[in-house]
Short mmCIF file of C-alpha atoms and ligand atoms in Angstrom, two decimals:
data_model
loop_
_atom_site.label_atom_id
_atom_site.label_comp_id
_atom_site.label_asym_id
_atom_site.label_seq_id
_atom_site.Cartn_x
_atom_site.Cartn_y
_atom_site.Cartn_z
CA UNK A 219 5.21 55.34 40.57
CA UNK A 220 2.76 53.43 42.37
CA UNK A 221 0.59 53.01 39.59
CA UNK A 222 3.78 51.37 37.82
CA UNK A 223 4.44 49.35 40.63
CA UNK A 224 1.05 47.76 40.95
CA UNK A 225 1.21 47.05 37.30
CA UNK A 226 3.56 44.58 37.10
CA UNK A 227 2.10 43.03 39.88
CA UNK A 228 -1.05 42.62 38.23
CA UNK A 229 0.82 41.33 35.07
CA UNK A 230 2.62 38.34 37.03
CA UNK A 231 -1.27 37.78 38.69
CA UNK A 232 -2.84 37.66 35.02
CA UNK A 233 0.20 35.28 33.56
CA UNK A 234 -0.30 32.65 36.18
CA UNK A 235 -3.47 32.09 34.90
CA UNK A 236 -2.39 32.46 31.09
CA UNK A 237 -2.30 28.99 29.62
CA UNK A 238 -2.56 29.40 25.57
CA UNK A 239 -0.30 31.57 23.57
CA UNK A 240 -3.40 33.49 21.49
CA UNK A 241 -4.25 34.45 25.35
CA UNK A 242 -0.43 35.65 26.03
CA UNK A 243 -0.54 37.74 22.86
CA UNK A 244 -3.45 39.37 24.18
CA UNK A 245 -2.04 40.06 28.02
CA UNK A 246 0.93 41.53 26.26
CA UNK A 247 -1.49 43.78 24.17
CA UNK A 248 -3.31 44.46 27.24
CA UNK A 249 -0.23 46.13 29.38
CA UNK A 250 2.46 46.98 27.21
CA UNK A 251 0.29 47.65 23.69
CA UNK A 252 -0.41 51.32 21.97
CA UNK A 253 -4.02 51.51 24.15
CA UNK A 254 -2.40 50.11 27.84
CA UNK A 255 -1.49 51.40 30.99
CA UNK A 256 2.13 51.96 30.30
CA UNK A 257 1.45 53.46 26.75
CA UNK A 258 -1.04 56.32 29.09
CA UNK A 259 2.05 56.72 31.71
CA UNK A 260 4.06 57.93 29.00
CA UNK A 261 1.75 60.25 27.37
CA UNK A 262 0.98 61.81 30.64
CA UNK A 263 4.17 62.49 31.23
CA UNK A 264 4.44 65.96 29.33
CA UNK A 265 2.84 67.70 31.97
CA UNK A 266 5.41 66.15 34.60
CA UNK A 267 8.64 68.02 35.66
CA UNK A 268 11.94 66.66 34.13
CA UNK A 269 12.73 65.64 37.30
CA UNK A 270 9.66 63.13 37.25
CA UNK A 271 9.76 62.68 33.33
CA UNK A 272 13.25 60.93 34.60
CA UNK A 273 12.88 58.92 37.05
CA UNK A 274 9.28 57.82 35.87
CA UNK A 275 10.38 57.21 32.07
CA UNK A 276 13.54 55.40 33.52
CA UNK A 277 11.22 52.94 35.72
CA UNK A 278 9.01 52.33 32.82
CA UNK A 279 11.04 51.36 30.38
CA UNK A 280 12.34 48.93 32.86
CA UNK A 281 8.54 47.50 33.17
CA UNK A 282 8.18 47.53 29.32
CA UNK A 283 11.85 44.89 29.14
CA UNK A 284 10.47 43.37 31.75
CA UNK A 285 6.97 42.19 30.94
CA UNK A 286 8.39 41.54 27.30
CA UNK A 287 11.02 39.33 28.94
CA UNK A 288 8.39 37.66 30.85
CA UNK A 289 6.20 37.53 27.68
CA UNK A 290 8.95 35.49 25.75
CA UNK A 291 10.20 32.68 28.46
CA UNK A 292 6.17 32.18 29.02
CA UNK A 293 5.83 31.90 25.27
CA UNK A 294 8.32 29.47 24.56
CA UNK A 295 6.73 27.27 27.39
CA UNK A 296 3.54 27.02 26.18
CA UNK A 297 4.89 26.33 22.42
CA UNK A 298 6.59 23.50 23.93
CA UNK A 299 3.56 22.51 25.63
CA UNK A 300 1.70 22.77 22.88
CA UNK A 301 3.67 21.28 20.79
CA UNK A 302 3.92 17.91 23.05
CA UNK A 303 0.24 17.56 23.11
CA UNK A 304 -0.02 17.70 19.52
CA UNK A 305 2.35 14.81 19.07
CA UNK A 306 0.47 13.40 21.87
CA UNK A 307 -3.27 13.63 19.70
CA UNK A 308 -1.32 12.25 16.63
CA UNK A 309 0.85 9.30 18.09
CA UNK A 310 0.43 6.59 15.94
CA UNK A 311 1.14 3.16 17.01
CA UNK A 312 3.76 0.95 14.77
CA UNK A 313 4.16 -2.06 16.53
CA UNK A 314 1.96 -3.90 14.59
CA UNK A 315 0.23 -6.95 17.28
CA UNK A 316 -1.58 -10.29 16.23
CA UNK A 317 -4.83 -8.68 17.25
CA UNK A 318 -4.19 -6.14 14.18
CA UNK A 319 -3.03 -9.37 12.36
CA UNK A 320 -6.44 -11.10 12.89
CA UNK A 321 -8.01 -7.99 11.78
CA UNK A 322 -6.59 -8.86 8.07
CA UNK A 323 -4.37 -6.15 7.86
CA UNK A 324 -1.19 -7.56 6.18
CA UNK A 325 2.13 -7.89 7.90
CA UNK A 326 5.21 -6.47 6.41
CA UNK A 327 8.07 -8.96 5.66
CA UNK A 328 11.19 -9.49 3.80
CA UNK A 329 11.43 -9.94 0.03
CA UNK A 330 13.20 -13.91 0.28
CA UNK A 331 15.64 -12.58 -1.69
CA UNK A 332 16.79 -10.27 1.25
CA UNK A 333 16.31 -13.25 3.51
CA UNK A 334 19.04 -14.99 1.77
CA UNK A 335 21.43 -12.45 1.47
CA UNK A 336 21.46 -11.28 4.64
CA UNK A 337 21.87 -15.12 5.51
CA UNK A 338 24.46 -15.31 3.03
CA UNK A 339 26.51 -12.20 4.30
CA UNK A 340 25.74 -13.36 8.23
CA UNK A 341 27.67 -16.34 7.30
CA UNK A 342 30.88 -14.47 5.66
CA UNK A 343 30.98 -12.08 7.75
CA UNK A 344 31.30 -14.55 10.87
CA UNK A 345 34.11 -15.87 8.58
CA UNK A 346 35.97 -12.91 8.46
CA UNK A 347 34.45 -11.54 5.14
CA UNK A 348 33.88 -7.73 4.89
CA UNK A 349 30.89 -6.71 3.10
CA UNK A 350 31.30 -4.09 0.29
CA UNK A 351 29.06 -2.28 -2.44
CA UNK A 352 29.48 -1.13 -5.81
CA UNK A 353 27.63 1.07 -8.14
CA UNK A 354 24.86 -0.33 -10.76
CA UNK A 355 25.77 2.02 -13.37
CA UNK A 356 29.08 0.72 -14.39
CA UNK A 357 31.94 1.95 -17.05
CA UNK A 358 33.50 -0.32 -19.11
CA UNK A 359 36.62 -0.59 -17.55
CA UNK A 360 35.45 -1.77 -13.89
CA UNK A 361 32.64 -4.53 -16.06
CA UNK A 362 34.93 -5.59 -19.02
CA UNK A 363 38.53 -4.63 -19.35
CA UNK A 364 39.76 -4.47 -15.93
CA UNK A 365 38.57 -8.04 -15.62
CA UNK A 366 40.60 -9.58 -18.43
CA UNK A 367 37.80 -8.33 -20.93
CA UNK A 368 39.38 -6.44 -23.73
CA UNK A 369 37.00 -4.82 -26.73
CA UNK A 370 37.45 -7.37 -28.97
CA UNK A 371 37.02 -10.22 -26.63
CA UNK A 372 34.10 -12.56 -27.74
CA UNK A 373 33.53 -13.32 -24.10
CA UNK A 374 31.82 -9.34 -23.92
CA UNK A 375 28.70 -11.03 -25.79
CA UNK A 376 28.57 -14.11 -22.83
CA UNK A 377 26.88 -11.17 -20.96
CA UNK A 378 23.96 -8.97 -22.79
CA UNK A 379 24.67 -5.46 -22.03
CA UNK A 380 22.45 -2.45 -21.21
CA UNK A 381 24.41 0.46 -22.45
CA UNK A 382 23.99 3.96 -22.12
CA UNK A 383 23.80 6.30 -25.16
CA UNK A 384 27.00 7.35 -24.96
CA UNK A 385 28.39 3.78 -25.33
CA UNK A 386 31.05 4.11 -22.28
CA UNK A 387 28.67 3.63 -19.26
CA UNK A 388 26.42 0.37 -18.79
CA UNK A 389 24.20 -1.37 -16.29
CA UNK A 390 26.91 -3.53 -14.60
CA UNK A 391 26.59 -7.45 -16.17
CA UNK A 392 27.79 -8.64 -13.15
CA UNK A 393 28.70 -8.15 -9.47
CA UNK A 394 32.31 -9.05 -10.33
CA UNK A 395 32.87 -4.71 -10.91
CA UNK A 396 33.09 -5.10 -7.38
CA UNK A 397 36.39 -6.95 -7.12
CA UNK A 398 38.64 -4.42 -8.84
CA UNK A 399 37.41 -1.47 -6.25
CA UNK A 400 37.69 -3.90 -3.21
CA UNK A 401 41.38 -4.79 -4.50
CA UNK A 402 42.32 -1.15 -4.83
CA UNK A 403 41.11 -0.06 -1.56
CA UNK A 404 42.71 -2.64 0.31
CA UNK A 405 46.05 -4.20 0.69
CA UNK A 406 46.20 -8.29 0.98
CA UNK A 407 45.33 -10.31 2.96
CA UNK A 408 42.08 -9.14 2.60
CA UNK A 409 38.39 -11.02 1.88
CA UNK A 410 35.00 -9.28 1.02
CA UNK A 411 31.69 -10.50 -0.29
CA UNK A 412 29.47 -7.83 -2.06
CA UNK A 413 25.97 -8.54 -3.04
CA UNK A 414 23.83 -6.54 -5.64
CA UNK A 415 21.19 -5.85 -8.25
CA UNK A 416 22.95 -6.73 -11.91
CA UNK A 417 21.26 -6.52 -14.99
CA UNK A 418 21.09 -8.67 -18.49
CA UNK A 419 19.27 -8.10 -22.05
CA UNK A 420 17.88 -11.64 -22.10
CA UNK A 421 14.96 -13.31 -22.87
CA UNK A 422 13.19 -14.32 -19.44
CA UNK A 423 12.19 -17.94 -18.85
CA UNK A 424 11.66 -20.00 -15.54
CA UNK A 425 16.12 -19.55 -14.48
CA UNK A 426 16.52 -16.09 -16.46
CA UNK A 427 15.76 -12.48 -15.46
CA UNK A 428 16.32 -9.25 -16.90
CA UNK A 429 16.91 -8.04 -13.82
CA UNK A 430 18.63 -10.71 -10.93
CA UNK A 431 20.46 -10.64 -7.45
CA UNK A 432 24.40 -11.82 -7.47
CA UNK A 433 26.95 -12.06 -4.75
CA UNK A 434 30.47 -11.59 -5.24
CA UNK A 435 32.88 -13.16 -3.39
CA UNK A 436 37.16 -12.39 -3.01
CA UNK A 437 40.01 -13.62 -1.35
CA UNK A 438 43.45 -12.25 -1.62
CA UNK A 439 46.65 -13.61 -0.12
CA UNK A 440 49.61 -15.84 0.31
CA UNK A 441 49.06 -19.19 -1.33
CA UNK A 442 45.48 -18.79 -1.54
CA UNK A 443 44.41 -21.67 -3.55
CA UNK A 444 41.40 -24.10 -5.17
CA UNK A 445 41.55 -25.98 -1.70
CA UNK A 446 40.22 -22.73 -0.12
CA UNK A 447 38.03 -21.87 -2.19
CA UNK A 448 36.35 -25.56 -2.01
CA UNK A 449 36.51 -25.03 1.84
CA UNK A 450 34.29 -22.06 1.21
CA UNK A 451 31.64 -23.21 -1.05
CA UNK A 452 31.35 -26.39 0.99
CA UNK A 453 30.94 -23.92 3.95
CA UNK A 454 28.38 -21.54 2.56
CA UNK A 455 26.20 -24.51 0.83
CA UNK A 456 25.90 -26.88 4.44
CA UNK A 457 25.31 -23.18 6.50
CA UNK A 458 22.53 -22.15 3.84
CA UNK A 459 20.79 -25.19 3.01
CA UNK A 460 21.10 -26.98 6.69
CA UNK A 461 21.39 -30.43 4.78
CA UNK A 462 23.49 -32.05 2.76
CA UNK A 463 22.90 -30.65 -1.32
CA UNK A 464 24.40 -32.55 -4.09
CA UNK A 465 26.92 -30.32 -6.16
CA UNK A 466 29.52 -31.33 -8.94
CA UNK A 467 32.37 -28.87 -10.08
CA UNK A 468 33.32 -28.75 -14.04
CA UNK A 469 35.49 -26.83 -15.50
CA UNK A 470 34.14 -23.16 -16.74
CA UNK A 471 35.28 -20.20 -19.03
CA UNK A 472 35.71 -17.23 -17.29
CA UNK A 473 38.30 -14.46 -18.44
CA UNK A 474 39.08 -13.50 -14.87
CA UNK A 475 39.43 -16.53 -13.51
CA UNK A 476 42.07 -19.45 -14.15
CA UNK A 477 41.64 -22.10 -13.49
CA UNK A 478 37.97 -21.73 -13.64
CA UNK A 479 35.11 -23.53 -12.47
CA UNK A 480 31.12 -24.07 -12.79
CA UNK A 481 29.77 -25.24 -9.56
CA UNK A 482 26.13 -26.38 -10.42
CA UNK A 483 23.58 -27.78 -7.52
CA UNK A 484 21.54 -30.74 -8.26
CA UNK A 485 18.43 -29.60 -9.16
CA UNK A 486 15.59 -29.38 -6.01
CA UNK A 487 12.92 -28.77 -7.64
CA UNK A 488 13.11 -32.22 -9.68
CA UNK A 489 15.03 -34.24 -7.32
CA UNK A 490 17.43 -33.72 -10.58
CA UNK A 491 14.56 -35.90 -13.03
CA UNK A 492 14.87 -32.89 -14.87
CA UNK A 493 12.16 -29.99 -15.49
CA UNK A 494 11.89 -26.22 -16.78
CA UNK A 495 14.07 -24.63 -14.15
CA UNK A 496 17.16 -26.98 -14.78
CA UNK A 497 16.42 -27.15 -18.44
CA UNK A 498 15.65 -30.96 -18.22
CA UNK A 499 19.38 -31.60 -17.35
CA UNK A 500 18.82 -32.35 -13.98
CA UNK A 501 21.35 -29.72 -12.78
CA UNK A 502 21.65 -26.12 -11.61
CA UNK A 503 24.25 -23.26 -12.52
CA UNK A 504 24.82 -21.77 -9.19
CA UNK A 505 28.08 -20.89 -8.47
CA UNK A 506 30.83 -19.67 -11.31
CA UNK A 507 34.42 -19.37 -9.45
CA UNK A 508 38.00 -19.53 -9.72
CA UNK A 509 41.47 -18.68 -8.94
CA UNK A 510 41.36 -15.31 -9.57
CA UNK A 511 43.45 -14.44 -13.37
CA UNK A 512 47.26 -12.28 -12.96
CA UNK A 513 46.27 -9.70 -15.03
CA UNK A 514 43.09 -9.13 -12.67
CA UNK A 515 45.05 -9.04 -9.76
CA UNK A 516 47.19 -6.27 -11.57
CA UNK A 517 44.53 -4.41 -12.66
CA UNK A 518 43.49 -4.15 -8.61
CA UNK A 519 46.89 -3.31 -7.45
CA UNK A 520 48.19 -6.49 -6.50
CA UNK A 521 51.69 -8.46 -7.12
CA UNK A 522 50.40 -11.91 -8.61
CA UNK A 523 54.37 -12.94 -7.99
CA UNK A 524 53.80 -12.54 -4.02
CA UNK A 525 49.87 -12.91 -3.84
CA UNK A 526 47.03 -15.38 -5.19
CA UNK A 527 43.31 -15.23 -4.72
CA UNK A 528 39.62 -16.98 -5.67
CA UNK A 529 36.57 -15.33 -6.72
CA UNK A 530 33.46 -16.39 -7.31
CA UNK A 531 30.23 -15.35 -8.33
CA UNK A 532 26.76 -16.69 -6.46
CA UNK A 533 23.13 -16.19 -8.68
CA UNK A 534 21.53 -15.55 -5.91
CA UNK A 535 18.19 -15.64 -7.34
CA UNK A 536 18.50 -19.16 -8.07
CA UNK A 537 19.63 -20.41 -4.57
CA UNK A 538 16.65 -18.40 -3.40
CA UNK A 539 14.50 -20.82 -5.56
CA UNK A 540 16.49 -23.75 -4.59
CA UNK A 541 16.23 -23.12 -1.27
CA UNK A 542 12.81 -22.50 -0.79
CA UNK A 543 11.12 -24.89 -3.99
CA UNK A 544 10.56 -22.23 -6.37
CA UNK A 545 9.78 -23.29 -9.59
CA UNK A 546 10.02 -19.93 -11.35
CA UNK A 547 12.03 -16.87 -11.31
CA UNK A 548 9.81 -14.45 -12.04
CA UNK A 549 7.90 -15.34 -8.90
CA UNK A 550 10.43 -13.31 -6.96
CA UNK A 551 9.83 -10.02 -9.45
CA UNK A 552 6.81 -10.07 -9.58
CA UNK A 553 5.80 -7.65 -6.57
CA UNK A 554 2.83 -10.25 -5.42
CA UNK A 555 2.05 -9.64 -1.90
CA UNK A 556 0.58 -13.62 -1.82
CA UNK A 557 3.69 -14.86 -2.92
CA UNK A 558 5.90 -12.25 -1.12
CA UNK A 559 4.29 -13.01 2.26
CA UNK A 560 4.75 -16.60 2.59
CA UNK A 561 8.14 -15.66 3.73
CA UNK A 562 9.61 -14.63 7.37
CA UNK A 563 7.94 -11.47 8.92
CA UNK A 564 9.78 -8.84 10.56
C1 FA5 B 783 29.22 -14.29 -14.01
O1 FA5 B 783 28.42 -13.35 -14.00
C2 FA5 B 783 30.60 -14.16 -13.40
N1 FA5 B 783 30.84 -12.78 -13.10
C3 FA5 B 783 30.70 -15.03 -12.16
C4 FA5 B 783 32.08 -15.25 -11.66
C5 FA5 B 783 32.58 -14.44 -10.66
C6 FA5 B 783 32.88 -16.27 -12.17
C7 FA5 B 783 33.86 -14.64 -10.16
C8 FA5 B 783 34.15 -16.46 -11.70
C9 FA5 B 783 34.62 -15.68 -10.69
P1 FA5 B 783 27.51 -16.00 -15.03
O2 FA5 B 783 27.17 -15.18 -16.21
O3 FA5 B 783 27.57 -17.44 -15.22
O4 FA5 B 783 28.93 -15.53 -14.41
O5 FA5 B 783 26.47 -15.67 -13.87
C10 FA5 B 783 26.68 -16.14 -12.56
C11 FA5 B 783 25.41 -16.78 -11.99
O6 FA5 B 783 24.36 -15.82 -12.06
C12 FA5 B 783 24.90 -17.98 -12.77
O7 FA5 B 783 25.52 -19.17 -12.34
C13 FA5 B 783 23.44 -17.98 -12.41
O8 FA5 B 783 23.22 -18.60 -11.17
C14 FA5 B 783 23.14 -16.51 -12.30
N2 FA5 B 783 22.53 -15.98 -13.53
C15 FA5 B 783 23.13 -15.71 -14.71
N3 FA5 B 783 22.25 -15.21 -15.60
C16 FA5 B 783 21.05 -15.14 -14.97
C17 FA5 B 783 19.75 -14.67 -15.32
N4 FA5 B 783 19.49 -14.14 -16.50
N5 FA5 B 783 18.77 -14.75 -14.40
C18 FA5 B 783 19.02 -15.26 -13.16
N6 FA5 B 783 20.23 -15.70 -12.76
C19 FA5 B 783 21.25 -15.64 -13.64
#
C-alpha cells in the first residue's frame, strides 16, 4: 500500500514541473504505462492473498482513474497554452499606419463606384427609404412582362439581353426587377431604393458598358405624385453633388412608367460645349423616372384605384463620372489600381 501511496505523490511532484504535452505523454507512460510501477503492483499480486489481491487491486485502480484524470485536465491546459502562444508567434498586424504607407505599400480603398452608392443609399435611407436587393440572374417575368413588357413589345429590344440557353432566364437589363419583389413583400405606404450590377449586349464607348451600376428607386402610396418625385431628385442631386447641377426633364418612353420622364444632367465634363461622353449634345442621360404604370402596380399586388407611386432608375456609373470628372466609363472597369486609388481610403 505504501508503495501506492507514495506513487501518486511522486506523480503530482513530477506534473508540477510538466510544462509540454510530448512531456505529459511521457509521465503518463512513465506511471500508469505496460513497463510502470502500477503495471508491476498488479503482476505481483498473484502471489498475494485474496484478501490483499482486494483491497490492493481496489486502491489501484483508483490510482490508475486518478492519474488519468489528472493526465487529461493537465492536458487540456497546456493545449490551450499552447495554442495561445501560437497565435501569439503568428499575430499579424492589420491596421495598416502611414509609416507602412511611406514604405510604398498600397492602401486599400473603395471602388468610387461604392463611394457613391453608399452615399446615395446614406441619403435615402435618412429619408425613410429601405434598401433592398434583387438577384442578377433574372426570369423574364420579373425583367419584361411584369413591368408592362409583353413578348411582342418592341420596347424588349430598347434593352440588349444576355439570355441563358434555355431562353427563360437572363442577366437582368435593369435594376427595375427589383420593384415587383419590393411591391409584393410589402404593403403601401412603403419606399425602397435598391442598387445593383445590371448587364447590356452593347457596344462600349466613353457612356456605355457591358457591364454598369443602377439604382432603383420606389414609392408607393396615397396620392403619390410627379411633385414628389421632383422633390426627390432635386433632393438626391443638391445632397450628392454639394452644388447646384443644371438638369432639364423631357418627356421619356418607358413601359412602366406613365407619365414618363428623362432627367438628363448638364454635361460636367464639357461645361455642356459638348464632347465624347455627352455625345457632343451637351447633355447627360442620368435619371429615367416616372409615375409608376397601373398594370405595374397590379402586377406587385397593389390597388392602382386606392394607391399611386414613382419610380425611377439612376445610371449610377455615369453620376460617378459626373461627379468626380471622369471622362470615360471604362475607367471605372478597368481594375487599375492608379486610377482606383485616387479615391477615399478606408
Ligand atoms: C432603364 O433601365 C429603366 N429601367 C429606368 C427606369 C426605372 C425608368 C424606373 C423609369 C422608371 P435606361 O435604359 O435608360 O432605363 O437606363 C437607365 C440609366 O442607366 C441611363 O439613364 C444611363 O444613365 C444608364 N445606362 C444605360 N445604359 C448604359 C450603359 N450601357 N452603360 C452605362 N450606363 C448606362
Amino acid at each position: 500500500m505504501l508503495v501506492l501511496e507514495s506513487l501518486l505523490a511522486d506523480f503530482n511532484q513530477e506534473l508540477q514541473s510538466t510544462h509540454r504535452i510530448a512531456d505529459l505523454l511521457n509521465l503518463k507512460a512513465k506511471f500508469i504505462g505496460k513497463q510502470g510501477p502500477l503495471a508491476d503492483v498488479m503482476k505481483n499480486l498473484k502471489d498475494a492473498t485474496p484478501e490483499e489481491k482486494r483491497t490492493i487491486g481496489v486502491r489501484a485502480n483508483e490510482l490508475k482513474q486518478a492519474i488519468e484524470t489528472l493526465v487529461g485536465q493537465k492536458m487540456q491546459e497546456l493545449e490551450i497554452q499552447e495554442m495561445n502562444a501560437a497565435l501569439a508567434s503568428t499575430k499579424i498586424d492589420i491596421s495598416l499606419t502611414d509609416s507602412v504607407l511611406e514604405k510604398g505599400l498600397q492602401a486599400a480603398g473603395y471602388h468610387p463606384v461604392t463611394i457613391v452608392q453608399q452615399e446615395i443609399e446614406d441619403i435615402f435611407i435618412s429619408m425613410g427609404f429601405e434598401v433592398l436587393d434583387g438577384p442578377h440572374i433574372e426570369d423574364e417575368y420579373h425583367n419584361f412582362e411584369a413591368l408592362n413588357i409583353p413578348a411582342t413589345h418592341p420596347a424588349r429590344d430598347m434593352q440588349d439581353t444576355f439570355w441563358f440557353a434555355d431562353k427563360k432566364h437572363l442577366l437582368r437589363t435593369h435594376t427595375s426587377t427589383i420593384q415587383i419583389r419590393g411591391m409584393k413583400e410589402r404593403k403601401p405606404p412603403f419606399r425602397f431604393v435598391g442598387p445593383g450590377k445590371v448587364f447590356r449586349c452593347e457596344r462600349t464607348d466613353a457612356s456605355h458598358e457591358m457591364v454598369f451600376h443602377q439604382l432603383e428607386g420606389m414609392m408607393v402610396g396615397e396620392n403619390v405624385s410627379v411633385g414628389n418625385l421632383i422633390y426627390f431628385m432635386k433632393t438626391l442631386l443638391s445632397e450628392i453633388f454639394k452644388r447646384d447641377v443644371e438638369v432639364r426633364l423631357r418627356p421619356g418612353f418607358f413601359p412602366f412608367v406613365e407619365p414618363g420622364f428623362e432627367l438628363d444632367i448638364k454635361c460636367l465634363i464639357c461645361a455642356g460645349k459638348g464632347c465624347s461622353v455627352c455625345k457632343q449634345v451637351g447633355w447627360v442621360e442620368l435619371l429615367p423616372c416616372g409615375l409608376v404604370h397601373p398594370n405595374v402596380l397590379r402586377a406587385g399586388g397593389i390597388d392602382p384605384e386606392k394607391h399611386s407611386g414613382f419610380a425611377f432608375g439612376l445610371g449610377l456609373d455615369r453620376l460617378v463620372m459626373m461627379k468626380y470628372a471622369i471622362d470615360d466609363i471604362r475607367f471605372l472597369h478597368a481594375g487599375d489600381l492608379r486610377f482606383n486609388s485616387q479615391f477615399k481610403s478606408f
